[in-house]
Amino acid sequence: MAEFLTLVPPVAVLLPVAILVALLGRRSGHALGALVPALAVAWVWFVPTGAHLQTTFLGFDAVLFNVDDFSRLMGLIFGLIAAVAVAYSYASDADTTQTGFALSYVATSFGAVFAGDWLSLLFFWELMAVTSTLLVWHYGGKAVRAGFRYALLHGVGGTLLMAAILQTYVAKGTFLFASVPNGPETAGITAGLPAALAAIGIGVNVGFIGLHAWLPDTYPRPHVAASVFLCVFTTKTGVYGMYRAFPDGHVAVAYMGGGMAVFGAMFALFQNDMRRLLSYHIQSQVGYMVAGVGIGGALAQAGAFAHVFNHILYKGLLFMTAGVVIYRTGEESLKKLGGLRKEMPLTAGAFTVAALSIAGFPGFNGFVSKGIVISASHYSFSKGPLPIGEFYTLEWLLLLGGVGTFMSFIKFGYYAFFHGEYDGSVPDANRLQSVAMLAVAALCVVYGVFDSALFAILPFDVTDGAVVDHVYKTYTIPHVVEGVALAVLGLIGFAVTKKPLSKLGRVPDIDRLYNPVVFYGARALVVGVTELYAAVDRVVVQSTNTIVRTATEPDEQFAQFRNAADDRAAHPLRAGIGFSVLILAVFVTVALLLLS
């Protein structure tokens, strides 16, 4: 049975299923769409570790189904959240075409994380950009333009990653990962320019500062169920790709992760649109994962992937709760909501669990995984240029991001559920939406209370001193005090900033600068090229006509040239210009004839 599971990678099943879902009726299509990812979870759990389906792809050695502890963890959580998200889609009136696009997005993400070589990973990486763009575009309206910007940025990122991969191939002579048979001696992307290109290319997907604006621009636009899929796969596959590129870590990547944690939380605090706020917090939370990858070593990498797993759960839940509010009220802005805890108690409860999880409060899953990364920043990383007391530079950046996270979700919960009274009556989540949210909320609590269940699926045992350089224990007094202290600071911070924050309008981000530059720059380029082509075309046509008339009507043309010569004799400057234009026209004509 185990050998049978290695014969076909999950992507080969999920892609046809995505097409079937789009063609079937709503009920049967969504039932199939939820069942197959759920079965994929069992498939990934039982498939043996190893490099399966070794073949050639485009003439190069490739491994289409590589299973190790990292890819297995990604497959488990991808399949789990996909099954829940399909059920939520059905409950939220998504059509089967949208869900088909969503499942194709899931399938290509599976293909990327189970690839055993850079060429296969890049192939599915680019397909993932295509399928996610189609998912955004399907909703129409403002989502179309946002989807175009999304596709453009991810196209640039993929191109840079491809350049890094090609240079790595030149240096190593293979696209294979070091962990598979016949792989190179050294893992990751080649140092130097290839590493820089890979960091920027993958940085688009994970939301590096300056490359992040597609997140809050895109994720609030499509159907609420589409946002649940979008918040999961691109950024987390990016973290996986970052680990493959930098398996030993990199100091610049680590500090970028710390900066993302702070920057994303700060900009989330400025937002009033619910899904825009949540999108900035994707960047912030992915910052912890990127920091873990950048720190390197068993403890940090285990923490990074623990946070990948947990983040998918609570972020999916947060988008589901926000989606239910939008689905029931039709409102996106926190300024137009309030008092929904009485109208929607189940949704308010699910939101509270998700908010405490993302903020890292003791007893919830985010506390476990965030704690591992913060411990690694202290015990497995340098002090850095700005240590404060016993807290090292990267460590206090991650802690500051934690305070900002508490502030953001206190704001979200206060204005959506607890502030004032809602004008009118609104129903709570429907039955299937409730089941989806409660199932994920339960997992957030289970993995927070029973941390050993999370440790069991991590690539490294964080409780074994022979594996990690510092044994991690979740529920120690210092850890719990730290988690509670961050919550208290977040509560105080929100109380202090509540009034000025309420007066804020739309706070501009970097896209306010580069969107018009790209738009008008591209338009100028297009107009310039077309006008230049038109000018050359006119010269060629006129010159060709002149040559043809000279050959067919020589006497008439000679008379015209003689008259023109008399005019040029009377006006020497005009004569010189006219002669130059004629020579140029003849030259262009001859050159085009030779090239053709």
Coordinates of C-alpha atoms in Angstrom, one line a residue:
M1 CA 0.0 0.0 0.0
A2 CA 2.8 2.4 0.9
E3 CA 4.5 1.8 -2.4
F4 CA 1.3 2.5 -4.3
L5 CA 1.0 5.9 -2.7
T6 CA 4.4 6.9 -4.2
L7 CA 3.3 6.2 -7.8
V8 CA 1.2 9.4 -8.2
P9 CA 1.9 12.8 -6.7
P10 CA -1.1 14.6 -5.1
V11 CA -1.0 17.3 -7.8
A12 CA -1.8 14.7 -10.5
V13 CA -5.1 13.9 -8.7
L14 CA -6.0 17.4 -7.4
L15 CA -5.8 19.1 -10.8
P16 CA -8.3 16.8 -12.6
V17 CA -10.5 17.1 -9.5
A18 CA -10.4 20.9 -9.8
I19 CA -11.7 20.6 -13.4
L20 CA -14.5 18.2 -12.3
V21 CA -15.6 20.5 -9.5
A22 CA -16.0 23.3 -12.0
L23 CA -18.2 21.1 -14.2
L24 CA -20.4 19.5 -11.6
G25 CA -23.3 21.0 -9.8
R26 CA -22.8 23.0 -6.6
R27 CA -23.5 20.3 -4.1
S28 CA -21.8 17.4 -5.8
G29 CA -18.9 19.6 -6.9
H30 CA -18.2 21.0 -3.5
A31 CA -18.6 17.6 -1.9
L32 CA -15.9 16.2 -4.2
G33 CA -13.8 19.3 -3.7
A34 CA -13.8 18.8 0.1
L35 CA -13.4 15.1 0.1
V36 CA -10.2 14.8 -2.1
P37 CA -8.1 17.3 -0.1
A38 CA -9.2 15.5 3.1
L39 CA -8.0 12.2 1.5
A40 CA -4.8 14.0 0.5
V41 CA -4.1 14.5 4.2
A42 CA -4.1 10.8 4.9
W43 CA -2.1 10.2 1.7
V44 CA 0.6 12.6 2.8
W45 CA 0.6 11.1 6.3
F46 CA 1.2 7.5 5.2
V47 CA 3.4 8.0 2.1
P48 CA 7.0 6.9 2.9
T49 CA 9.8 9.4 3.0
G50 CA 12.0 9.5 0.0
A51 CA 12.6 10.8 -3.5
H52 CA 9.8 9.2 -5.6
L53 CA 9.1 9.5 -9.4
Q54 CA 12.7 10.3 -10.4
T55 CA 12.6 11.2 -14.1
T56 CA 13.7 13.7 -16.6
F57 CA 12.0 17.0 -17.2
L58 CA 12.8 19.0 -20.3
G59 CA 15.9 16.8 -20.5
F60 CA 17.1 17.4 -17.0
D61 CA 17.1 15.1 -13.9
A62 CA 14.0 15.8 -11.9
V63 CA 12.1 14.4 -8.8
L64 CA 8.4 15.0 -9.1
F65 CA 7.4 13.7 -5.7
N66 CA 9.9 14.3 -2.9
V67 CA 8.7 13.5 0.6
D68 CA 10.7 14.7 3.7
D69 CA 9.7 16.1 7.0
F70 CA 9.3 19.7 5.6
S71 CA 7.2 18.8 2.6
R72 CA 5.1 16.4 4.6
L73 CA 4.2 19.1 7.1
M74 CA 3.2 21.4 4.3
G75 CA 1.1 18.8 2.6
L76 CA -0.7 17.9 5.8
I77 CA -1.8 21.5 6.6
F78 CA -2.5 22.3 2.9
G79 CA -4.9 19.4 2.6
L80 CA -6.6 20.1 5.9
I81 CA -7.3 23.8 5.3
A82 CA -8.3 23.2 1.6
A83 CA -11.0 20.7 2.7
V84 CA -12.3 23.2 5.3
A85 CA -12.1 26.1 2.8
V86 CA -14.1 24.2 0.2
A87 CA -16.9 23.5 2.8
Y88 CA -16.8 27.2 3.8
S89 CA -17.0 28.2 0.1
Y90 CA -20.2 26.1 -0.4
A91 CA -21.7 27.7 2.7
S92 CA -20.8 31.2 1.5
D93 CA -22.5 30.8 -1.9
A94 CA -19.3 30.4 -4.0
D95 CA -20.0 28.9 -7.4
T96 CA -18.2 25.8 -8.6
T97 CA -16.1 27.7 -11.2
Q98 CA -14.5 29.7 -8.4
T99 CA -14.0 26.7 -6.2
G100 CA -12.5 24.9 -9.3
F101 CA -9.9 27.7 -9.6
A102 CA -9.3 27.6 -5.9
L103 CA -8.6 23.8 -6.0
S104 CA -6.3 24.3 -9.0
Y105 CA -4.4 26.8 -6.8
V106 CA -4.2 24.2 -4.1
A107 CA -3.0 21.5 -6.6
T108 CA -0.2 23.7 -7.9
S109 CA 0.9 24.5 -4.4
F110 CA 1.1 20.8 -3.6
G111 CA 3.2 20.4 -6.8
A112 CA 5.7 23.1 -5.6
V113 CA 6.2 21.8 -2.0
F114 CA 6.6 18.1 -3.1
A115 CA 9.1 18.9 -5.9
G116 CA 12.5 17.5 -5.5
D117 CA 14.4 19.8 -7.8
W118 CA 14.5 23.5 -8.6
L119 CA 13.1 23.2 -12.1
S120 CA 10.0 21.3 -11.0
L121 CA 9.5 23.7 -8.1
L122 CA 9.8 26.7 -10.5
F123 CA 7.3 25.1 -12.9
F124 CA 4.6 24.8 -10.2
W125 CA 5.6 28.1 -8.6
E126 CA 4.7 29.9 -11.9
L127 CA 1.5 27.8 -12.3
M128 CA 0.6 28.8 -8.8
A129 CA 0.8 32.4 -9.8
V130 CA -1.5 31.7 -12.8
T131 CA -4.1 29.8 -10.8
S132 CA -4.3 32.3 -8.0
T133 CA -4.6 35.1 -10.5
L134 CA -7.6 33.3 -12.1
L135 CA -9.1 32.9 -8.7
V136 CA -8.9 36.7 -8.1
W137 CA -10.1 37.6 -11.6
H138 CA -13.1 35.4 -11.4
Y139 CA -14.9 37.8 -9.0
G140 CA -14.7 40.7 -11.5
G141 CA -15.0 44.3 -10.7
K142 CA -12.1 45.8 -8.8
A143 CA -10.6 42.4 -8.4
V144 CA -9.6 42.4 -12.1
R145 CA -7.2 45.3 -11.9
A146 CA -5.8 44.1 -8.5
G147 CA -5.3 40.7 -10.1
F148 CA -3.4 42.2 -12.9
R149 CA -1.0 44.0 -10.5
Y150 CA -0.8 40.7 -8.5
A151 CA 0.2 38.8 -11.6
L152 CA 2.7 41.4 -12.8
L153 CA 4.5 41.4 -9.5
H154 CA 4.6 37.6 -9.2
G155 CA 5.8 37.4 -12.8
V156 CA 8.7 39.6 -11.9
G157 CA 9.4 37.6 -8.8
G158 CA 9.3 34.3 -10.6
T159 CA 11.7 35.7 -13.3
L160 CA 14.2 36.7 -10.7
L161 CA 14.0 33.2 -9.0
M162 CA 14.4 31.6 -12.4
A163 CA 17.6 33.6 -13.0
A164 CA 18.9 32.5 -9.6
I165 CA 18.1 28.9 -10.4
L166 CA 19.8 29.0 -13.8
Q167 CA 23.0 30.4 -12.3
T168 CA 22.9 27.8 -9.6
Y169 CA 22.6 25.1 -12.3
V170 CA 25.7 26.6 -14.0
A171 CA 27.6 26.3 -10.7
K172 CA 26.4 22.9 -9.6
G173 CA 25.5 21.1 -12.9
T174 CA 22.1 20.0 -11.6
F175 CA 18.7 21.3 -10.6
L176 CA 18.3 18.6 -7.9
F177 CA 18.0 19.4 -4.2
A178 CA 21.0 18.2 -2.2
S179 CA 18.7 15.9 -0.1
V180 CA 17.7 13.6 -3.1
P181 CA 19.8 10.9 -4.8
N182 CA 22.5 12.3 -7.1
G183 CA 21.9 15.8 -5.7
P184 CA 24.8 18.3 -5.3
E185 CA 27.1 18.3 -2.3
T186 CA 25.9 21.7 -1.1
A187 CA 22.3 22.6 -0.5
G188 CA 20.5 25.7 -1.4
I189 CA 21.0 28.5 -4.0
T190 CA 24.6 29.4 -4.9
A191 CA 26.0 32.3 -2.8
G192 CA 26.5 35.7 -4.3
L193 CA 24.3 37.2 -7.0
P194 CA 22.1 34.0 -7.4
A195 CA 21.3 34.1 -3.6
A196 CA 20.4 37.8 -3.9
L197 CA 18.1 37.2 -6.9
A198 CA 16.5 34.3 -5.1
A199 CA 15.9 36.3 -2.0
I200 CA 14.2 39.1 -3.9
G201 CA 12.2 36.7 -6.1
I202 CA 11.0 34.6 -3.2
G203 CA 10.6 37.9 -1.2
V204 CA 7.8 38.9 -3.5
N205 CA 5.8 35.8 -2.4
V206 CA 6.5 36.2 1.3
G207 CA 6.0 39.9 1.3
F208 CA 9.4 41.5 2.0
I209 CA 9.1 45.1 3.0
G210 CA 8.8 47.1 -0.3
L211 CA 7.6 44.0 -2.2
H212 CA 4.5 43.4 0.0
A213 CA 1.9 45.8 -1.3
W214 CA 0.2 43.2 -3.5
L215 CA -1.1 41.5 -0.3
P216 CA -3.4 44.3 1.0
D217 CA -4.1 45.3 -2.5
T218 CA -5.4 41.9 -3.7
Y219 CA -6.8 39.8 -0.8
P220 CA -9.6 42.2 0.2
R221 CA -11.0 42.3 -3.4
P222 CA -12.4 38.8 -4.4
H223 CA -15.2 36.7 -2.9
V224 CA -14.9 36.2 0.8
A225 CA -14.3 32.4 0.3
A226 CA -11.5 33.1 -2.2
S227 CA -9.7 35.1 0.4
V228 CA -9.6 32.1 2.7
F229 CA -7.6 30.2 0.0
L230 CA -5.5 33.2 -0.9
C231 CA -4.3 33.8 2.7
V232 CA -2.8 30.3 2.9
F233 CA -0.9 29.1 -0.1
T234 CA 1.3 31.7 -1.8
T235 CA 3.1 33.1 1.2
K236 CA 3.6 29.8 3.0
T237 CA 4.9 28.1 -0.2
G238 CA 7.2 31.2 -0.3
V239 CA 8.5 30.3 3.2
Y240 CA 9.1 26.8 2.1
G241 CA 11.0 28.1 -1.0
M242 CA 13.0 30.4 1.2
Y243 CA 14.1 27.4 3.3
R244 CA 15.1 25.4 0.2
A245 CA 17.1 28.4 -1.0
F246 CA 18.8 29.2 2.4
P247 CA 18.8 25.9 4.4
D248 CA 21.6 27.2 6.6
G249 CA 20.0 30.6 7.2
H250 CA 21.2 34.1 6.3
V251 CA 21.5 37.1 8.6
A252 CA 19.9 39.5 6.1
V253 CA 16.9 37.2 5.7
A254 CA 16.6 37.0 9.5
Y255 CA 16.5 40.7 10.0
M256 CA 14.1 41.2 7.1
G257 CA 11.8 38.8 8.9
G258 CA 12.0 40.9 12.1
G259 CA 11.3 44.1 10.1
M260 CA 8.3 42.4 8.5
A261 CA 6.9 41.5 11.9
V262 CA 7.0 45.1 13.0
F263 CA 6.1 46.8 9.7
G264 CA 3.1 44.5 9.0
A265 CA 1.7 44.9 12.5
M266 CA 2.1 48.7 12.4
F267 CA 0.3 49.1 9.0
A268 CA -2.4 46.6 10.1
L269 CA -3.1 48.9 13.0
F270 CA -3.8 51.8 10.6
Q271 CA -6.5 49.9 8.6
N272 CA -10.3 50.0 8.9
D273 CA -11.0 47.5 6.1
M274 CA -11.2 44.1 7.8
R275 CA -9.6 42.0 5.1
R276 CA -7.0 44.7 4.5
L277 CA -6.0 44.6 8.1
L278 CA -5.8 40.8 8.0
S279 CA -3.7 41.0 4.9
Y280 CA -1.1 43.2 6.5
H281 CA -1.0 40.7 9.4
I282 CA -0.1 38.0 6.9
Q283 CA 3.1 40.0 6.2
S284 CA 3.7 40.4 9.9
Q285 CA 3.2 36.8 10.8
V286 CA 5.2 35.5 7.8
G287 CA 8.0 37.7 9.2
Y288 CA 8.3 35.3 12.1
M289 CA 8.7 32.4 9.7
V290 CA 11.2 34.2 7.5
A291 CA 13.2 35.2 10.7
G292 CA 13.2 31.5 11.7
V293 CA 14.5 30.5 8.3
G294 CA 17.1 33.2 8.3
I295 CA 18.4 32.3 11.8
G296 CA 19.1 28.8 10.6
G297 CA 19.6 25.7 12.7
A298 CA 17.2 23.1 14.0
L299 CA 15.4 25.1 16.6
A300 CA 14.7 28.1 14.4
Q301 CA 13.7 26.1 11.4
A302 CA 11.4 23.9 13.5
G303 CA 9.8 27.2 14.9
A304 CA 9.4 28.6 11.4
F305 CA 7.5 25.6 10.1
A306 CA 5.5 25.3 13.3
H307 CA 4.4 28.8 12.7
V308 CA 3.6 28.0 9.1
F309 CA 1.3 25.2 10.3
N310 CA -0.3 27.3 13.1
H311 CA -0.7 30.5 11.0
I312 CA -2.6 28.7 8.3
L313 CA -5.1 27.6 10.9
Y314 CA -5.7 30.9 12.7
K315 CA -5.3 33.1 9.6
G316 CA -7.8 30.9 7.7
L317 CA -10.1 31.2 10.7
L318 CA -9.7 35.0 10.8
F319 CA -10.6 35.4 7.2
M320 CA -13.6 33.1 7.7
T321 CA -14.9 35.2 10.6
A322 CA -14.4 38.4 8.6
G323 CA -16.1 36.8 5.7
V324 CA -19.1 35.8 7.7
V325 CA -19.5 39.4 8.9
I326 CA -19.2 40.7 5.3
Y327 CA -21.6 37.9 4.1
R328 CA -24.2 38.8 6.7
T329 CA -23.9 42.6 6.9
G330 CA -22.4 43.6 3.5
E331 CA -20.0 45.9 5.3
E332 CA -16.2 45.7 4.9
S333 CA -15.2 48.7 7.1
L334 CA -14.9 48.5 10.9
K335 CA -16.2 52.1 11.1
K336 CA -19.6 50.8 9.9
L337 CA -19.9 47.9 12.3
G338 CA -20.1 47.4 16.1
G339 CA -22.0 45.5 18.7
L340 CA -22.1 42.2 16.7
R341 CA -21.2 40.0 19.7
K342 CA -24.9 39.9 20.6
E343 CA -26.1 39.3 17.0
M344 CA -23.3 36.9 16.0
P345 CA -22.0 35.2 19.2
L346 CA -20.6 32.2 17.5
T347 CA -18.7 34.3 15.0
A348 CA -17.5 36.5 17.8
G349 CA -16.3 33.5 19.8
A350 CA -14.4 32.0 16.8
F351 CA -12.8 35.4 16.1
T352 CA -11.7 35.6 19.8
V353 CA -10.0 32.2 19.5
A354 CA -8.2 33.2 16.3
A355 CA -7.2 36.6 17.6
L356 CA -5.7 35.1 20.8
S357 CA -3.9 32.5 18.6
I358 CA -2.3 35.0 16.2
A359 CA -1.3 37.3 19.1
G360 CA 0.4 34.4 20.9
F361 CA -1.6 34.3 24.1
P362 CA -0.8 31.3 26.4
G363 CA -3.1 28.4 25.7
F364 CA -3.4 29.0 22.0
N365 CA -1.3 27.6 19.1
G366 CA 0.4 30.8 18.2
F367 CA 2.0 31.0 21.6
V368 CA 3.8 27.7 21.0
S369 CA 5.2 28.4 17.5
K370 CA 5.9 32.1 18.1
G371 CA 7.7 31.2 21.3
I372 CA 10.0 28.7 19.5
V373 CA 11.1 31.4 16.9
I374 CA 11.6 34.1 19.7
S375 CA 13.7 31.6 21.7
A376 CA 15.8 30.8 18.7
S377 CA 16.4 34.5 18.1
H378 CA 17.9 34.7 21.6
Y379 CA 19.8 31.4 21.9
S380 CA 20.7 30.7 18.2
F381 CA 21.4 34.1 16.8
S382 CA 23.8 37.0 17.4
K383 CA 23.0 39.9 19.6
G384 CA 23.0 42.3 16.6
P385 CA 23.7 46.0 16.6
L386 CA 20.9 47.2 18.9
P387 CA 20.5 44.8 21.9
I388 CA 18.3 46.2 24.7
G389 CA 19.2 44.8 28.1
E390 CA 18.8 41.0 27.9
F391 CA 16.9 41.2 24.6
Y392 CA 18.9 40.9 21.4
T393 CA 18.1 43.0 18.3
L394 CA 16.1 40.4 16.4
E395 CA 14.4 39.3 19.5
W396 CA 13.0 42.6 20.5
L397 CA 11.8 43.2 16.9
L398 CA 9.8 40.0 17.1
L399 CA 8.5 41.0 20.6
L400 CA 7.5 44.5 19.3
G401 CA 5.7 42.8 16.4
G402 CA 3.8 40.8 19.1
V403 CA 2.7 44.0 20.9
G404 CA 1.5 45.4 17.6
T405 CA -0.4 42.2 16.9
F406 CA -2.3 42.5 20.2
M407 CA -3.1 46.1 19.5
S408 CA -4.4 45.3 16.0
F409 CA -6.8 42.6 17.0
I410 CA -8.0 44.4 20.1
K411 CA -9.0 47.1 17.6
F412 CA -10.6 44.6 15.2
G413 CA -12.6 42.9 18.0
Y414 CA -13.5 46.2 19.7
Y415 CA -15.0 47.9 16.6
A416 CA -16.6 44.8 15.0
F417 CA -18.0 43.0 18.0
F418 CA -17.9 44.9 21.3
H419 CA -18.2 48.7 20.6
G420 CA -21.7 50.1 20.6
E421 CA -24.8 48.4 19.4
Y422 CA -25.5 47.1 16.0
D423 CA -28.4 48.9 14.3
G424 CA -30.8 46.2 13.3
S425 CA -30.8 42.5 13.4
V426 CA -28.4 40.2 11.6
P427 CA -28.2 36.3 11.6
D428 CA -25.1 34.5 12.8
A429 CA -23.0 32.2 10.6
N430 CA -25.0 29.5 8.9
R431 CA -24.6 25.8 9.9
L432 CA -21.8 24.8 7.6
Q433 CA -19.9 28.1 8.1
S434 CA -20.2 27.4 11.8
V435 CA -18.9 23.9 11.5
A436 CA -15.9 25.0 9.4
M437 CA -15.0 27.8 11.9
L438 CA -15.5 25.7 15.0
A439 CA -13.4 22.9 13.6
V440 CA -10.4 25.2 13.0
A441 CA -10.9 27.0 16.3
A442 CA -10.8 23.7 18.1
L443 CA -7.4 22.9 16.4
C444 CA -6.1 26.3 17.4
V445 CA -6.8 25.4 21.1
V446 CA -5.7 21.7 20.8
Y447 CA -2.3 22.6 19.3
G448 CA -1.9 25.3 22.0
V449 CA -2.7 23.2 25.0
F450 CA -1.2 19.9 23.7
D451 CA 2.0 21.2 22.3
S452 CA 3.4 17.7 21.9
A453 CA 0.9 17.1 19.1
L454 CA 2.5 20.0 17.2
F455 CA 6.1 18.9 18.1
A456 CA 5.3 15.4 16.6
I457 CA 5.0 16.7 13.1
L458 CA 7.9 19.2 13.1
P459 CA 11.0 18.5 11.1
F460 CA 13.2 18.6 14.2
D461 CA 12.5 17.6 17.8
V462 CA 12.7 20.8 19.8
T463 CA 12.6 18.9 23.1
D464 CA 15.8 16.9 22.4
G465 CA 19.1 18.5 23.4
A466 CA 20.9 16.3 20.9
V467 CA 19.0 17.9 18.0
V468 CA 18.6 21.6 19.0
D469 CA 21.1 23.9 20.7
H470 CA 18.5 24.9 23.3
V471 CA 15.7 22.6 24.5
Y472 CA 12.4 24.4 24.1
K473 CA 9.7 24.1 26.8
T474 CA 6.4 26.0 26.1
Y475 CA 4.9 26.5 29.5
T476 CA 7.6 27.9 31.6
I477 CA 6.9 30.8 33.9
P478 CA 9.1 33.2 31.9
H479 CA 7.3 32.3 28.7
V480 CA 3.9 32.6 30.2
V481 CA 4.8 36.0 31.8
E482 CA 6.1 37.2 28.5
G483 CA 2.9 36.2 26.6
V484 CA 0.7 37.9 29.2
A485 CA 3.0 41.0 29.3
L486 CA 2.7 41.4 25.5
A487 CA -1.1 41.3 25.9
V488 CA -1.1 43.9 28.6
L489 CA 1.2 46.2 26.6
G490 CA -1.1 45.7 23.6
L491 CA -4.2 46.6 25.6
I492 CA -2.4 49.7 27.0
G493 CA -1.1 50.6 23.6
F494 CA -4.6 50.4 22.0
A495 CA -6.1 52.5 24.8
V496 CA -3.5 55.2 24.3
T497 CA -3.7 55.2 20.5
K498 CA -7.5 54.6 20.1
K499 CA -8.5 58.2 19.6
P500 CA -5.8 59.2 17.1
L501 CA -6.3 55.9 15.2
S502 CA -10.0 56.6 14.9
K503 CA -9.2 59.8 13.0
L504 CA -7.0 58.2 10.4
G505 CA -8.1 57.8 6.9
R506 CA -6.4 55.6 4.2
V507 CA -2.7 55.5 5.1
P508 CA -0.7 55.3 1.8
D509 CA 1.8 52.5 1.2
I510 CA 4.5 52.0 -1.3
D511 CA 2.1 51.0 -4.0
R512 CA 0.8 54.6 -4.0
L513 CA 4.2 55.5 -5.5
Y514 CA 5.0 52.6 -7.8
N515 CA 1.5 51.9 -9.2
P516 CA 1.2 55.2 -11.1
V517 CA 4.9 55.0 -12.1
V518 CA 4.4 51.5 -13.6
F519 CA 1.1 52.5 -15.2
Y520 CA 2.2 55.7 -16.9
G521 CA 5.7 54.3 -17.6
A522 CA 4.1 51.3 -19.4
R523 CA 1.7 53.5 -21.3
A524 CA 4.6 55.8 -22.4
L525 CA 6.6 52.8 -23.5
V526 CA 3.7 51.4 -25.5
V527 CA 2.9 54.8 -27.1
G528 CA 6.5 55.4 -27.9
V529 CA 7.1 52.0 -29.5
T530 CA 3.9 52.3 -31.6
E531 CA 4.6 55.9 -32.7
L532 CA 8.1 55.0 -33.7
Y533 CA 6.9 52.0 -35.6
A534 CA 4.3 54.2 -37.4
A535 CA 6.9 56.8 -38.3
V536 CA 9.3 54.1 -39.7
D537 CA 6.3 52.5 -41.6
R538 CA 5.5 55.9 -43.2
V539 CA 9.1 56.4 -44.4
V540 CA 9.3 52.9 -45.8
V541 CA 6.0 53.2 -47.6
Q542 CA 6.8 56.5 -49.1
S543 CA 10.3 55.4 -50.2
T544 CA 8.9 52.2 -51.7
N545 CA 6.3 54.2 -53.7
T546 CA 9.0 56.5 -55.0
I547 CA 11.2 53.6 -56.1
V548 CA 8.3 51.9 -57.8
R549 CA 7.2 55.1 -59.7
T550 CA 10.8 55.7 -60.7
A551 CA 11.0 52.2 -62.2
T552 CA 7.6 52.3 -63.9
E553 CA 7.4 56.0 -65.0
P554 CA 11.0 57.2 -65.4
D555 CA 10.3 60.2 -67.6
E556 CA 7.7 61.7 -65.2
Q557 CA 9.9 61.1 -62.2
F558 CA 12.9 62.6 -63.9
A559 CA 10.9 65.8 -64.6
Q560 CA 9.9 65.9 -60.9
F561 CA 13.5 65.5 -59.8
R562 CA 14.6 68.2 -62.2
N563 CA 12.1 70.7 -60.8
A564 CA 13.0 69.7 -57.3
A565 CA 16.7 70.2 -58.1
D566 CA 15.9 73.8 -59.3
D567 CA 14.2 74.4 -56.0
R568 CA 17.1 73.0 -54.0
A569 CA 19.5 75.2 -56.0
A570 CA 17.4 78.2 -54.9
H571 CA 17.3 76.9 -51.3
P572 CA 20.6 75.1 -50.4
L573 CA 19.7 74.3 -46.8
R574 CA 16.4 72.7 -47.8
A575 CA 18.2 70.9 -50.6
G576 CA 20.7 69.3 -48.1
I577 CA 17.9 68.2 -45.7
G578 CA 15.8 66.7 -48.6
F579 CA 18.8 64.8 -49.9
S580 CA 19.6 63.4 -46.5
V581 CA 16.0 62.2 -46.0
L582 CA 16.1 60.6 -49.4
I583 CA 19.3 58.7 -48.6
L584 CA 17.9 57.6 -45.3
A585 CA 14.7 56.4 -46.9
V586 CA 16.7 54.4 -49.5
F587 CA 19.0 52.9 -46.8
V588 CA 16.0 51.8 -44.6
T589 CA 14.3 50.3 -47.6
V590 CA 17.3 48.3 -48.6
A591 CA 18.0 47.2 -45.1
L592 CA 14.4 45.9 -44.6
L593 CA 14.6 44.1 -47.9
L594 CA 17.8 42.4 -46.9
L595 CA 16.5 41.5 -43.5
S596 CA 13.3 40.0 -45.0

